[in-house]
CSV table of C-alpha atoms in Angstrom, one decimal:
chain,number,residue,atom,x,y,z
A,30,PRO,CA,2.6,4.9,-29.6
A,31,PRO,CA,2.9,7.7,-26.9
A,32,LEU,CA,5.4,6.5,-24.0
A,33,SER,CA,8.9,5.5,-23.7
A,34,PHE,CA,11.0,5.4,-20.7
A,35,ASN,CA,14.4,4.1,-19.7
A,36,THR,CA,16.2,4.7,-16.4
A,37,LYS,CA,18.7,7.2,-17.5
A,38,ASP,CA,17.0,9.1,-20.0
A,39,ILE,CA,13.0,8.9,-21.9
A,40,ARG,CA,12.7,9.9,-25.7
A,41,MET,CA,11.8,7.3,-27.7
A,42,PRO,CA,8.2,5.9,-28.3
A,43,LEU,CA,7.5,2.3,-27.6
A,44,PRO,CA,4.4,-0.2,-28.1
A,45,ARG,CA,1.1,0.3,-25.9
A,46,ARG,CA,1.5,-3.1,-24.2
A,47,ARG,CA,4.5,-2.1,-22.7
A,48,PHE,CA,3.7,1.2,-21.3
A,49,ILE,CA,3.1,0.3,-17.8
A,50,THR,CA,6.6,-0.9,-17.0
A,51,SER,CA,8.5,1.6,-19.2
A,52,SER,CA,6.5,4.4,-18.2
A,53,LEU,CA,6.8,3.6,-14.6
A,54,ALA,CA,10.6,2.8,-14.8
A,55,GLY,CA,11.0,6.6,-16.2
A,56,VAL,CA,8.4,8.4,-13.8
A,57,ALA,CA,9.1,6.6,-10.4
A,58,ALA,CA,12.8,7.2,-10.9
A,59,ALA,CA,14.3,10.6,-9.8
A,60,ALA,CA,17.5,12.2,-8.9
A,61,ALA,CA,20.2,11.4,-11.1
A,62,SER,CA,21.1,15.3,-11.6
A,63,PRO,CA,24.0,17.5,-10.6
A,64,LEU,CA,21.5,20.2,-9.4
A,65,PRO,CA,21.9,20.7,-5.4
A,66,ALA,CA,19.5,19.1,-2.9
A,67,ALA,CA,17.6,22.2,-2.2
A,68,ALA,CA,16.7,22.6,-5.9
A,69,HIS,CA,15.0,18.9,-6.0
A,70,GLY,CA,12.7,20.6,-3.2
A,71,GLN,CA,12.5,19.4,0.4
A,72,SER,CA,9.7,18.3,2.4
A,73,ALA,CA,7.4,21.0,3.9
A,74,LEU,CA,7.1,19.1,7.5
A,75,PRO,CA,9.9,16.6,7.8
A,76,GLN,CA,8.9,13.7,10.0
A,77,VAL,CA,11.0,12.1,12.9
A,78,ALA,CA,9.9,8.3,12.9
A,79,PRO,CA,8.8,7.3,16.5
A,80,PRO,CA,10.4,3.9,17.7
A,81,GLN,CA,8.9,0.8,15.9
A,82,LEU,CA,5.7,-0.7,17.8
A,83,ARG,CA,4.6,-4.3,16.7
A,84,ALA,CA,1.1,-5.9,17.1
A,85,PRO,CA,0.7,-9.1,19.0
A,86,ARG,CA,-0.2,-11.7,16.3
A,87,LEU,CA,-3.6,-12.8,15.3
A,88,ARG,CA,-4.7,-16.1,16.7
A,89,PRO,CA,-7.4,-18.5,15.6
A,90,GLY,CA,-10.6,-17.6,17.7
A,91,ASP,CA,-9.6,-13.7,17.6
A,92,THR,CA,-11.8,-10.9,16.9
A,93,ILE,CA,-11.6,-8.8,14.0
A,94,ALA,CA,-13.4,-5.6,13.7
A,95,LEU,CA,-14.7,-4.4,10.5
A,96,ILE,CA,-14.3,-0.7,9.9
A,97,ASN,CA,-15.1,1.8,6.8
A,98,PRO,CA,-12.8,4.7,6.9
A,99,SER,CA,-13.4,5.6,3.2
A,100,GLY,CA,-16.3,5.0,1.3
A,101,ALA,CA,-19.8,3.5,1.8
A,102,ILE,CA,-20.8,-0.1,0.0
A,103,TYR,CA,-24.4,0.2,-1.0
A,104,GLU,CA,-25.4,-3.7,-1.1
A,105,ARG,CA,-25.5,-6.1,1.8
A,106,GLU,CA,-23.9,-9.3,0.1
A,107,PRO,CA,-20.1,-7.8,0.5
A,108,TYR,CA,-20.7,-7.4,4.1
A,109,ALA,CA,-21.8,-11.0,4.3
A,110,VAL,CA,-19.2,-12.4,1.9
A,111,ALA,CA,-16.2,-10.4,4.3
A,112,THR,CA,-17.6,-11.8,7.7
A,113,GLU,CA,-18.0,-15.5,6.0
A,114,SER,CA,-14.7,-15.3,4.5
A,115,LEU,CA,-13.0,-14.3,8.0
A,116,GLN,CA,-15.0,-16.8,9.9
A,117,ALA,CA,-13.8,-19.3,7.8
A,118,MET,CA,-10.4,-18.3,8.4
A,119,GLY,CA,-11.2,-19.0,11.9
A,120,PHE,CA,-11.8,-15.6,13.4
A,121,LYS,CA,-14.9,-13.8,15.0
A,122,VAL,CA,-16.2,-10.9,13.3
A,123,ARG,CA,-17.5,-7.6,15.0
A,124,GLU,CA,-18.9,-4.9,12.8
A,125,ALA,CA,-18.3,-1.2,14.1
A,126,PRO,CA,-21.1,0.5,15.1
A,127,ASN,CA,-21.0,3.1,12.0
A,128,LEU,CA,-19.8,0.2,9.5
A,129,ARG,CA,-22.9,0.4,7.4
A,130,ALA,CA,-23.7,4.4,7.6
A,131,ARG,CA,-23.8,6.5,5.1
A,132,TYR,CA,-23.0,10.5,4.2
A,133,GLY,CA,-22.9,11.3,0.7
A,134,GLN,CA,-20.2,9.0,-0.8
A,135,PHE,CA,-19.0,8.3,2.5
A,136,ALA,CA,-19.4,5.6,5.0
A,137,GLY,CA,-20.3,7.9,7.3
A,138,THR,CA,-19.7,11.4,8.8
A,139,ASP,CA,-16.2,11.9,9.3
A,140,ALA,CA,-16.7,11.8,13.1
A,141,GLN,CA,-18.3,8.5,12.5
A,142,ARG,CA,-15.9,6.9,10.4
A,143,ALA,CA,-12.9,8.3,13.1
A,144,ALA,CA,-15.0,7.3,15.9
A,145,ASP,CA,-15.4,3.6,14.6
A,146,VAL,CA,-11.1,3.5,14.5
A,147,ASN,CA,-10.9,5.2,17.9
A,148,ALA,CA,-13.4,2.8,19.7
A,149,MET,CA,-12.0,-0.5,18.0
A,150,PHE,CA,-8.5,0.5,19.3
A,151,SER,CA,-9.9,1.0,22.4
A,152,ASP,CA,-12.0,-2.2,22.8
A,153,ALA,CA,-9.9,-4.9,24.5
A,154,SER,CA,-11.9,-7.6,23.1
A,155,VAL,CA,-11.2,-6.9,19.7
A,156,HIS,CA,-7.8,-8.1,18.3
A,157,GLY,CA,-7.6,-6.9,15.0
A,158,ILE,CA,-9.3,-4.0,12.9
A,159,LEU,CA,-9.6,-4.3,9.0
A,160,ALA,CA,-10.7,-2.0,6.5
A,161,MET,CA,-14.3,-3.2,4.7
A,162,THR,CA,-13.5,-1.0,1.4
A,163,GLY,CA,-11.4,1.5,0.0
A,164,GLY,CA,-13.1,4.4,-2.0
A,165,SER,CA,-12.4,8.1,-0.9
A,166,GLY,CA,-12.2,10.3,2.0
A,167,GLY,CA,-9.8,8.2,4.3
A,168,ASN,CA,-7.4,11.3,4.7
A,169,ARG,CA,-10.0,13.4,5.9
A,170,ILE,CA,-10.6,11.5,9.2
A,171,LEU,CA,-6.7,11.8,10.3
A,172,PRO,CA,-7.0,14.9,12.2
A,173,LEU,CA,-9.7,13.0,14.2
A,174,LEU,CA,-7.9,10.0,15.3
A,175,ASP,CA,-6.8,9.3,19.0
A,176,TYR,CA,-3.1,8.5,18.0
A,177,ALA,CA,-2.0,8.2,21.8
A,178,ALA,CA,-4.8,5.7,22.6
A,179,ILE,CA,-3.9,3.5,19.2
A,180,GLN,CA,0.0,3.6,20.6
A,181,ARG,CA,-1.4,2.3,23.8
A,182,ARG,CA,-2.9,-0.8,22.6
A,183,PRO,CA,-1.4,-1.8,19.3
A,184,LYS,CA,-3.2,-4.1,17.0
A,185,PHE,CA,-3.3,-5.2,13.7
A,186,LEU,CA,-4.7,-2.8,11.2
A,187,GLY,CA,-4.8,-3.2,7.2
A,188,GLY,CA,-6.0,-2.5,4.4
A,189,PHE,CA,-5.2,-0.9,0.7
A,190,SER,CA,-5.9,1.4,-1.6
A,191,ASP,CA,-7.3,4.7,-0.2
A,192,ILE,CA,-6.6,2.8,3.3
A,193,THR,CA,-3.3,4.1,2.2
A,194,ALA,CA,-3.9,7.1,4.3
A,195,LEU,CA,-4.9,5.7,7.6
A,196,ILE,CA,-2.0,2.9,7.5
A,197,ASN,CA,0.7,5.5,6.8
A,198,ALA,CA,-1.0,8.1,9.1
A,199,VAL,CA,-1.2,5.5,12.1
A,200,HIS,CA,2.6,4.1,11.5
A,201,ALA,CA,3.8,7.8,11.2
A,202,LYS,CA,2.3,9.4,14.5
A,203,THR,CA,2.4,6.2,16.7
A,204,GLY,CA,5.2,3.7,14.9
A,205,LEU,CA,3.0,0.8,14.9
A,206,VAL,CA,3.8,-1.5,12.1
A,207,THR,CA,0.4,-1.4,9.7
A,208,PHE,CA,-0.3,-3.9,6.9
A,209,HIS,CA,-1.2,-2.6,3.0
A,210,CYS,CA,-3.1,-5.9,2.7
A,211,PRO,CA,-6.4,-7.4,1.3
A,212,VAL,CA,-9.5,-5.3,2.4
A,213,ALA,CA,-12.3,-7.4,3.8
A,214,ALA,CA,-14.5,-7.2,0.7
A,215,SER,CA,-11.4,-8.4,-1.3
A,216,GLU,CA,-11.2,-11.7,-3.0
A,217,TRP,CA,-9.6,-13.9,-0.2
A,218,ASN,CA,-7.9,-16.6,-2.7
A,219,SER,CA,-5.2,-19.0,-1.5
A,220,PHE,CA,-2.3,-16.6,-2.5
A,221,SER,CA,-3.8,-13.9,-0.6
A,222,ILE,CA,-4.8,-15.7,2.4
A,223,ASP,CA,-1.1,-17.8,2.4
A,224,HIS,CA,0.5,-14.3,2.5
A,225,TRP,CA,-1.7,-12.4,5.1
A,226,ARG,CA,-1.6,-15.7,7.5
A,227,GLY,CA,2.1,-16.1,7.3
A,228,THR,CA,2.5,-12.4,8.0
A,229,VAL,CA,0.1,-11.5,10.7
A,230,VAL,CA,-0.8,-15.0,12.3
A,231,ASP,CA,2.6,-17.2,11.8
A,232,ALA,CA,4.6,-14.1,12.3
A,233,ARG,CA,7.0,-15.3,9.4
A,234,ALA,CA,9.8,-13.2,8.3
A,235,MET,CA,8.4,-13.5,4.7
A,236,LEU,CA,9.9,-13.7,1.2
A,237,LEU,CA,7.6,-12.0,-1.1
A,238,ALA,CA,8.5,-13.3,-5.1
A,239,ASN,CA,6.0,-13.5,-7.6
A,240,PRO,CA,4.6,-17.0,-8.8
A,241,GLN,CA,6.0,-17.9,-11.8
A,242,ASP,CA,2.8,-19.5,-13.5
A,243,LYS,CA,3.5,-20.8,-16.9
A,244,ASP,CA,0.2,-22.5,-17.6
A,245,ASP,CA,0.5,-24.2,-21.1
A,246,ASN,CA,3.3,-21.9,-22.0
A,247,ILE,CA,6.8,-22.7,-22.3
A,248,VAL,CA,7.8,-19.5,-20.5
A,249,SER,CA,6.0,-17.6,-17.8
A,250,LYS,CA,3.5,-14.8,-19.1
A,251,SER,CA,2.0,-13.4,-16.1
A,252,GLY,CA,3.6,-12.2,-12.7
A,253,ARG,CA,6.7,-11.0,-14.6
A,254,ILE,CA,9.1,-8.9,-12.8
A,255,THR,CA,11.0,-6.0,-14.5
A,256,THR,CA,14.4,-4.9,-12.9
A,257,LEU,CA,14.7,-0.9,-14.0
A,258,ARG,CA,17.8,-0.9,-11.8
A,259,GLY,CA,19.6,-3.9,-10.2
A,260,GLY,CA,21.1,-3.8,-6.8
A,261,THR,CA,19.8,-4.6,-3.2
A,262,ALA,CA,18.8,-1.9,-0.6
A,263,ARG,CA,17.3,-2.0,3.0
A,264,GLY,CA,15.1,0.0,5.1
A,265,PRO,CA,11.5,0.6,6.6
A,266,LEU,CA,9.0,-0.4,4.0
A,267,LEU,CA,6.6,2.6,3.4
A,268,GLY,CA,3.9,3.4,0.7
A,269,GLY,CA,0.9,2.6,-0.7
A,270,ASN,CA,-1.6,3.8,-3.4
A,271,LEU,CA,0.2,6.8,-5.2
A,272,ALA,CA,-2.4,9.0,-5.3
A,273,VAL,CA,-3.4,8.7,-1.6
A,274,LEU,CA,0.1,8.8,-0.5
A,275,THR,CA,0.5,12.3,-2.7
A,276,SER,CA,-2.5,13.7,-1.0
A,277,MET,CA,-0.7,13.6,2.5
A,278,ALA,CA,2.3,15.2,1.4
A,279,GLY,CA,3.1,18.4,3.7
A,280,SER,CA,0.7,17.1,6.5
A,281,PRO,CA,1.5,15.8,9.9
A,282,TYR,CA,0.8,12.7,9.0
A,283,TRP,CA,3.5,12.3,6.1
A,284,PRO,CA,5.8,9.6,7.2
A,285,ALA,CA,9.7,9.9,7.6
A,286,PHE,CA,11.2,8.6,4.2
A,287,ASP,CA,14.6,9.0,4.7
A,288,GLY,CA,16.6,5.7,3.8
A,289,ALA,CA,12.9,3.9,3.3
A,290,ILE,CA,11.8,1.1,0.5
A,291,LEU,CA,8.9,2.8,-1.2
A,292,PHE,CA,6.2,1.1,-2.7
A,293,LEU,CA,3.7,2.2,-5.1
A,294,GLU,CA,0.8,1.0,-6.6
A,295,ASP,CA,-2.5,2.8,-8.4
A,296,VAL,CA,-5.7,2.3,-10.4
A,297,ASN,CA,-7.6,4.3,-13.0
A,298,GLU,CA,-5.0,6.9,-13.7
A,299,TYR,CA,-3.7,8.4,-16.8
A,300,ILE,CA,-0.1,8.3,-17.4
A,301,TYR,CA,0.5,11.9,-16.8
A,302,ARG,CA,-1.4,12.1,-14.0
A,303,VAL,CA,1.0,9.2,-12.3
A,304,ASP,CA,4.2,11.4,-13.6
A,305,ARG,CA,2.5,14.5,-11.8
A,306,MET,CA,2.2,12.4,-8.5
A,307,LEU,CA,5.6,11.2,-8.9
A,308,SER,CA,6.8,14.6,-9.4
A,309,THR,CA,5.0,15.6,-6.1
A,310,LEU,CA,7.2,13.1,-4.7
A,311,MET,CA,10.3,14.3,-6.1
A,312,LEU,CA,9.3,18.2,-5.3
A,313,CYS,CA,8.9,16.9,-1.4
A,314,GLY,CA,12.2,15.4,-1.6
A,315,VAL,CA,10.7,11.8,-1.1
A,316,LEU,CA,12.6,10.3,-4.1
A,317,GLN,CA,15.7,12.0,-3.0
A,318,ARG,CA,15.9,10.3,0.4
A,319,VAL,CA,14.6,6.7,-0.3
A,320,ALA,CA,16.9,3.7,-1.0
A,321,GLY,CA,15.0,1.6,-3.1
A,322,VAL,CA,11.8,1.7,-5.1
A,323,VAL,CA,9.1,-1.4,-5.8
A,324,LEU,CA,6.2,-0.6,-8.1
A,325,GLY,CA,3.2,-2.9,-7.8
A,326,ALA,CA,0.3,-3.2,-10.3
A,327,PHE,CA,-1.0,0.3,-12.1
A,328,THR,CA,-4.0,-1.2,-13.1
A,329,LYS,CA,-6.1,0.5,-15.8
A,330,CYS,CA,-3.6,3.2,-15.8
A,331,GLU,CA,-4.4,4.0,-19.5
A,332,PRO,CA,-1.6,5.7,-21.7
A,333,GLY,CA,-2.2,9.6,-22.2
A,334,ASP,CA,-0.6,12.9,-23.7
A,335,GLY,CA,2.7,13.5,-22.2
A,336,TYR,CA,5.7,11.5,-20.3
A,337,GLY,CA,8.1,11.7,-17.8
A,338,THR,CA,11.9,12.3,-17.6
A,339,LEU,CA,12.8,11.7,-13.9
A,340,THR,CA,15.7,9.4,-13.3
A,341,LEU,CA,16.6,7.5,-9.9
A,342,ASP,CA,20.1,5.9,-8.8
A,343,VAL,CA,18.9,3.3,-6.2
A,344,PRO,CA,17.4,-0.2,-6.9
A,345,VAL,CA,14.2,-0.2,-8.8
A,346,TYR,CA,11.9,-3.0,-9.9
A,347,SER,CA,8.2,-3.0,-11.3
A,348,GLY,CA,5.6,-5.6,-11.5
A,349,ALA,CA,5.2,-6.6,-7.9
A,350,GLN,CA,1.8,-8.7,-6.9
A,351,PHE,CA,0.1,-5.9,-4.7
A,352,GLY,CA,-2.6,-3.2,-5.6
A,353,HIS,CA,-5.8,-3.4,-7.3
A,354,VAL,CA,-5.3,-7.1,-8.6
A,355,LYS,CA,-6.5,-10.1,-7.4
A,356,ARG,CA,-3.7,-11.9,-5.8
A,357,LYS,CA,-1.9,-10.0,-3.0
A,358,PHE,CA,1.1,-9.5,-1.0
A,359,THR,CA,0.5,-8.1,2.4
A,360,LEU,CA,3.2,-5.6,3.0
A,361,PRO,CA,3.9,-4.3,6.3
A,362,VAL,CA,4.0,-0.5,6.6
A,363,GLY,CA,7.0,0.4,8.7
A,364,LEU,CA,8.9,-2.9,9.2
A,365,GLU,CA,12.9,-3.3,8.0
A,366,VAL,CA,13.0,-5.1,4.8
A,367,GLU,CA,15.5,-6.0,2.0
A,368,LEU,CA,14.6,-5.1,-1.5
A,369,ASP,CA,16.7,-7.2,-4.3
A,370,ALA,CA,15.7,-5.3,-7.7
A,371,THR,CA,17.6,-8.1,-9.5
A,372,ALA,CA,15.9,-10.9,-8.3
A,373,GLY,CA,12.3,-9.0,-7.9
A,374,THR,CA,12.0,-9.7,-4.2
A,375,LEU,CA,11.2,-8.3,-0.9
A,376,ARG,CA,12.2,-10.1,2.4
A,377,TYR,CA,11.4,-9.2,5.9
A,378,LEU,CA,14.6,-8.5,8.0
A,379,GLN,CA,11.8,-9.8,11.1
A,380,PRO,CA,8.5,-10.8,11.8
A,381,ALA,CA,5.9,-8.0,11.5
A,382,VAL,CA,4.0,-9.1,14.6
A,383,LEU,CA,4.8,-10.5,18.0
């Protein structure tokens, strides 16, 4: 049994089945320490958030453009299924010019992928922009984006996983509320559709609470929330994939985390790497400045050697329904929300779109 974590101290081993919530409890927590702030580290490039900018809501009949800012897809069927799914939800679909391009592991060169983002924001006939998939390489295009043009024509922009780089950079540079949500190639089940539509079509101030499915059991066994430190907090919602977010540390595209509600997820990482990445957030001063933390799915993050010993004196809960899981919340990056770590909920304080 390799892991044991507690919000105060982490010392004792525990069974494998509990490693995710317990390990993340420890490593996601930071700062109950008498050391001065300078000893914890400060962000190399502290950012000042621009005024919040919200896009117009999507409406049936609007055109959603598909872009591929990161990895290539090598089969035809995912494009067809993604297009048919969006059409079934009432939208027209436009493929960006380089959507199916390939350059090594990427969906085209950096210039091609950035050009698609810029072109779809500039095209007045496009109402929303959705990433086709994740992969890797999205952070490479950030210096090539026309943030002034994006700010002049705000639109829905969404995706998750490696798209964390794009949605956080666009928010940090323009103030636009972007969306950590299913990519076009995701499974568009009723749960994901209801939360996506409620957020970006119906413009509702959503309450995000995990479903409690009992199936044939006397109590719910799936979608369970673990409160690591109770309480409530308010602030702008920032975050996404942990590995991608930490890859942006110290760059001009790093969001302003002061008073934020930080949300994190990841996939296919050993726990010592999760600890290392969360330590990066601590060294950058992020974990000392956030108002609260919510952890989603850390899918296939297997136990490995080592464990973390960080603690955090703000509300924290884990198990929220986002990340590399079938059923996904839509999380508005940059929107003011209220976190209730005791109840295990997030509540928008206003609609995420106009």
